[in-house]
């Protein structure tokens, strides 16, 4: 039976990407419900094909998960990109530390991304990144005008299932748009009144990266929670 990875789940339908064979629309067998197990975006699954022409099938087996995020519900994430902005909004360092500690506790690689460096004043980003580089984290600086930083970010994402995490308005969806070289998500502007971005990402979906690997945005969540 073929195998693949769930890239999206909507209303009981699971869309499974198969290498060199496109995407299959699958349903989960009732046995998973009896076991209290729900397929998740990011799951690696084995499925039977019920309609070859229409690319439809049934999920028969869910392979062992390396990690499970419960907010949002995504399996097998092995890298977290913790995003802060040099300014607009001002960085929430407590949230950043929480993201890093959670990843460290679960054995998930974490990378710090300082975005919007074009808005930096007084070389603030140097002060922001210093304690994290000293702690051994890979710190990447990005902006909409920077090429080198995006090249480093793309390299860091290759071969991983990565998730962006960070406060509203730091540019997570904008980063994803540029990485994918197309507008894959509608981005929101930062409200001048409250200096926070509007949540515009509505569902968890794995996006296959040009250089290999997958990336999922955290829809409507500043941080994330890991199961167990």
CSV table of C-alpha atoms in Angstrom, one decimal:
chain,number,residue,atom,x,y,z
A,1,UNK,CA,0.0,0.0,0.0
A,2,UNK,CA,1.2,3.5,-0.7
A,3,UNK,CA,2.4,5.9,2.0
A,4,UNK,CA,2.6,9.6,2.3
A,5,UNK,CA,2.2,12.6,4.7
A,6,UNK,CA,-1.0,14.5,5.6
A,7,UNK,CA,-0.6,18.0,4.4
A,8,UNK,CA,-4.1,19.2,5.4
A,9,UNK,CA,-7.2,17.9,7.2
A,10,UNK,CA,-10.6,19.5,6.8
A,11,UNK,CA,-14.0,18.1,8.0
A,12,UNK,CA,-13.0,14.5,8.1
A,13,UNK,CA,-11.0,14.5,4.9
A,14,UNK,CA,-7.3,14.2,4.9
A,15,UNK,CA,-5.1,15.2,2.0
A,16,UNK,CA,-2.1,12.9,1.7
A,17,UNK,CA,0.9,14.0,-0.4
A,18,UNK,CA,2.7,11.0,-2.0
A,19,UNK,CA,6.2,11.5,-3.5
A,20,UNK,CA,6.0,11.7,-7.3
A,21,UNK,CA,2.2,10.8,-7.2
A,22,UNK,CA,0.4,14.0,-6.2
A,23,UNK,CA,-2.2,14.3,-3.4
A,24,UNK,CA,-4.9,11.8,-2.4
A,25,UNK,CA,-8.1,12.7,-0.6
A,26,UNK,CA,-8.5,10.1,2.2
A,27,UNK,CA,-10.9,9.2,5.0
A,28,UNK,CA,-9.8,7.6,8.2
A,29,UNK,CA,-11.1,4.1,9.0
A,30,UNK,CA,-13.4,3.8,12.0
A,31,UNK,CA,-10.8,1.8,14.0
A,32,UNK,CA,-9.0,5.0,14.7
A,33,UNK,CA,-12.1,6.5,16.3
A,34,UNK,CA,-12.4,3.4,18.5
A,35,UNK,CA,-8.8,3.8,19.6
A,36,UNK,CA,-9.3,7.5,20.3
A,37,UNK,CA,-6.8,8.4,17.6
A,38,UNK,CA,-7.3,11.2,15.2
A,39,UNK,CA,-5.1,11.7,12.1
A,40,UNK,CA,-3.2,15.0,12.2
A,41,UNK,CA,-1.6,17.3,9.7
A,42,UNK,CA,2.0,16.1,9.5
A,43,UNK,CA,1.2,12.4,10.2
A,44,UNK,CA,3.0,9.9,8.0
A,45,UNK,CA,0.4,7.4,7.0
A,46,UNK,CA,-0.2,4.2,5.0
A,47,UNK,CA,-3.4,4.1,3.0
A,48,UNK,CA,-5.4,2.0,0.6
A,49,UNK,CA,-6.6,3.4,-2.8
A,50,UNK,CA,-10.3,3.2,-3.4
A,51,UNK,CA,-10.5,5.3,-6.5
A,52,UNK,CA,-7.2,5.5,-8.5
A,53,UNK,CA,-8.6,7.9,-11.1
A,54,UNK,CA,-10.1,10.3,-8.5
A,55,UNK,CA,-7.1,9.8,-6.2
A,56,UNK,CA,-9.2,8.8,-3.2
A,57,UNK,CA,-8.4,6.3,-0.4
A,58,UNK,CA,-8.7,5.2,3.2
A,59,UNK,CA,-6.0,5.7,5.8
A,60,UNK,CA,-5.1,2.3,7.2
A,61,UNK,CA,-2.2,3.1,9.5
A,62,UNK,CA,-0.6,6.1,11.2
A,63,UNK,CA,3.1,5.7,11.7
A,64,UNK,CA,4.7,6.5,15.1
A,65,UNK,CA,4.9,10.2,15.8
A,66,UNK,CA,8.1,12.0,16.9
A,67,UNK,CA,6.1,14.9,18.4
A,68,UNK,CA,2.6,16.3,18.6
A,69,UNK,CA,1.5,19.9,18.8
A,70,UNK,CA,-1.9,20.3,20.3
A,71,UNK,CA,-2.2,24.0,19.6
A,72,UNK,CA,-2.3,23.9,16.6
A,73,UNK,CA,-2.8,20.2,15.9
A,74,UNK,CA,0.3,19.1,13.9
A,75,UNK,CA,2.4,16.0,14.2
A,76,UNK,CA,6.1,15.3,13.6
A,77,UNK,CA,7.4,18.9,13.8
A,78,UNK,CA,11.1,18.7,14.4
A,79,UNK,CA,12.1,22.4,14.2
A,80,UNK,CA,10.6,25.6,15.6
A,81,UNK,CA,11.5,29.0,14.1
A,82,UNK,CA,10.9,31.5,16.9
A,83,UNK,CA,10.2,34.8,15.3
A,84,UNK,CA,10.5,38.3,16.9
A,85,UNK,CA,10.6,41.7,15.2
A,86,UNK,CA,13.3,44.2,15.7
A,87,UNK,CA,10.4,46.6,16.3
A,88,UNK,CA,6.8,47.1,15.4
A,89,UNK,CA,5.8,45.3,17.5
A,90,UNK,CA,8.4,45.5,20.2
A,91,UNK,CA,9.7,42.0,20.9
A,92,UNK,CA,8.1,39.9,23.7
A,93,UNK,CA,11.2,38.3,25.2
A,94,UNK,CA,9.2,36.3,27.8
A,95,UNK,CA,7.2,34.7,25.0
A,96,UNK,CA,10.4,34.0,23.0
A,97,UNK,CA,12.0,32.3,26.0
A,98,UNK,CA,8.9,30.3,26.6
A,99,UNK,CA,9.0,29.0,23.0
A,100,UNK,CA,12.6,28.1,23.3
A,101,UNK,CA,12.2,26.3,26.6
A,102,UNK,CA,9.3,24.3,25.3
A,103,UNK,CA,11.3,23.2,22.3
A,104,UNK,CA,14.3,22.4,24.4
A,105,UNK,CA,12.2,20.3,26.8
A,106,UNK,CA,10.9,18.1,24.0
A,107,UNK,CA,14.1,17.8,22.1
A,108,UNK,CA,13.0,19.9,19.1
A,109,UNK,CA,15.6,22.1,17.4
A,110,UNK,CA,14.9,25.8,17.8
A,111,UNK,CA,16.1,28.7,15.6
A,112,UNK,CA,15.7,32.4,16.5
A,113,UNK,CA,14.6,34.7,13.6
A,114,UNK,CA,14.8,38.5,14.1
A,115,UNK,CA,12.6,39.9,11.4
A,116,UNK,CA,12.0,43.5,10.3
A,117,UNK,CA,15.7,44.5,10.8
A,118,UNK,CA,15.1,47.3,8.3
A,119,UNK,CA,13.1,49.0,11.0
A,120,UNK,CA,15.9,48.7,13.5
A,121,UNK,CA,17.1,51.8,15.2
A,122,UNK,CA,20.4,52.0,17.2
A,123,UNK,CA,21.5,48.5,16.3
A,124,UNK,CA,18.9,47.0,18.7
A,125,UNK,CA,19.0,43.6,17.0
A,126,UNK,CA,22.6,43.1,18.1
A,127,UNK,CA,21.5,43.4,21.7
A,128,UNK,CA,18.6,41.1,21.1
A,129,UNK,CA,20.6,38.3,19.5
A,130,UNK,CA,23.6,38.4,21.8
A,131,UNK,CA,22.3,36.2,24.7
A,132,UNK,CA,20.9,33.6,22.2
A,133,UNK,CA,24.0,33.3,20.2
A,134,UNK,CA,25.9,32.8,23.4
A,135,UNK,CA,23.5,30.1,24.4
A,136,UNK,CA,24.2,28.3,21.2
A,137,UNK,CA,21.1,29.1,19.2
A,138,UNK,CA,21.3,29.8,15.5
A,139,UNK,CA,20.0,33.4,15.1
A,140,UNK,CA,18.9,34.6,11.6
A,141,UNK,CA,18.2,38.2,10.7
A,142,UNK,CA,15.6,39.0,8.0
A,143,UNK,CA,13.7,41.8,6.4
A,144,UNK,CA,11.7,42.3,3.2
A,145,UNK,CA,14.8,44.0,1.7
A,146,UNK,CA,17.4,41.4,2.7
A,147,UNK,CA,18.5,38.5,0.5
A,148,UNK,CA,21.3,36.9,2.6
A,149,UNK,CA,19.0,36.4,5.7
A,150,UNK,CA,16.4,34.7,3.6
A,151,UNK,CA,19.0,32.4,2.1
A,152,UNK,CA,20.1,31.4,5.5
A,153,UNK,CA,16.5,30.8,6.6
A,154,UNK,CA,15.8,28.6,3.6
A,155,UNK,CA,18.9,26.6,4.3
A,156,UNK,CA,17.8,26.1,7.9
A,157,UNK,CA,14.3,24.8,6.8
A,158,UNK,CA,15.6,22.2,4.4
A,159,UNK,CA,14.8,18.6,5.4
A,160,UNK,CA,12.7,19.6,8.4
A,161,UNK,CA,9.0,19.9,9.3
A,162,UNK,CA,9.2,23.4,10.8
A,163,UNK,CA,6.7,25.6,12.5
A,164,UNK,CA,6.8,29.4,12.9
A,165,UNK,CA,5.9,30.7,16.4
A,166,UNK,CA,5.9,34.2,17.7
A,167,UNK,CA,3.7,37.1,18.7
A,168,UNK,CA,1.2,38.7,16.3
A,169,UNK,CA,2.5,41.1,13.7
A,170,UNK,CA,6.1,39.9,13.6
A,171,UNK,CA,5.7,38.8,10.0
A,172,UNK,CA,5.4,35.0,10.1
A,173,UNK,CA,3.0,34.8,7.1
A,174,UNK,CA,5.0,37.3,5.2
A,175,UNK,CA,8.2,35.3,5.8
A,176,UNK,CA,6.3,32.2,4.5
A,177,UNK,CA,5.1,34.1,1.4
A,178,UNK,CA,8.6,35.0,0.4
A,179,UNK,CA,10.1,31.6,1.2
A,180,UNK,CA,7.6,30.0,-1.1
A,181,UNK,CA,8.2,32.6,-3.8
A,182,UNK,CA,4.4,33.2,-4.0
A,183,UNK,CA,1.6,34.6,-1.9
A,184,UNK,CA,0.4,31.5,-0.1
A,185,UNK,CA,-1.3,33.3,2.7
A,186,UNK,CA,-3.2,36.5,3.1
A,187,UNK,CA,-1.0,38.7,5.3
A,188,UNK,CA,-2.4,41.2,7.8
A,189,UNK,CA,-1.2,44.7,8.5
A,190,UNK,CA,-0.3,45.9,12.0
A,191,UNK,CA,-3.0,47.9,13.7
A,192,UNK,CA,-1.6,51.3,14.6
A,193,UNK,CA,-4.0,51.6,17.6
A,194,UNK,CA,-2.9,48.4,19.4
A,195,UNK,CA,0.4,47.7,17.5
A,196,UNK,CA,-0.5,44.1,16.9
A,197,UNK,CA,-1.2,42.2,13.7
A,198,UNK,CA,-4.6,40.7,12.9
A,199,UNK,CA,-4.6,36.9,12.7
A,200,UNK,CA,-5.3,36.0,9.1
A,201,UNK,CA,-4.0,32.4,9.0
A,202,UNK,CA,-7.0,30.2,9.3
A,203,UNK,CA,-5.9,26.6,9.2
A,204,UNK,CA,-2.8,24.4,9.7
A,205,UNK,CA,-1.4,23.2,6.4
A,206,UNK,CA,1.9,21.8,5.5
A,207,UNK,CA,3.6,23.7,2.6
A,208,UNK,CA,6.2,21.7,0.7
A,209,UNK,CA,9.4,23.8,0.5
A,210,UNK,CA,11.3,24.2,-2.8
A,211,UNK,CA,14.5,23.0,-1.2
A,212,UNK,CA,12.8,20.0,0.6
A,213,UNK,CA,11.0,19.8,3.9
A,214,UNK,CA,7.7,21.3,5.0
A,215,UNK,CA,6.6,24.4,6.8
A,216,UNK,CA,3.4,25.1,8.7
A,217,UNK,CA,2.3,28.4,10.1
A,218,UNK,CA,0.7,28.5,13.6
A,219,UNK,CA,-2.9,29.7,12.8
A,220,UNK,CA,-4.0,32.3,15.3
A,221,UNK,CA,-1.5,31.2,18.0
A,222,UNK,CA,1.3,33.2,19.5
A,223,UNK,CA,3.0,30.1,20.9
A,224,UNK,CA,2.3,26.4,20.8
A,225,UNK,CA,1.7,23.5,23.1
A,226,UNK,CA,3.3,20.0,22.8
A,227,UNK,CA,1.6,16.9,23.9
A,228,UNK,CA,3.2,14.9,26.7
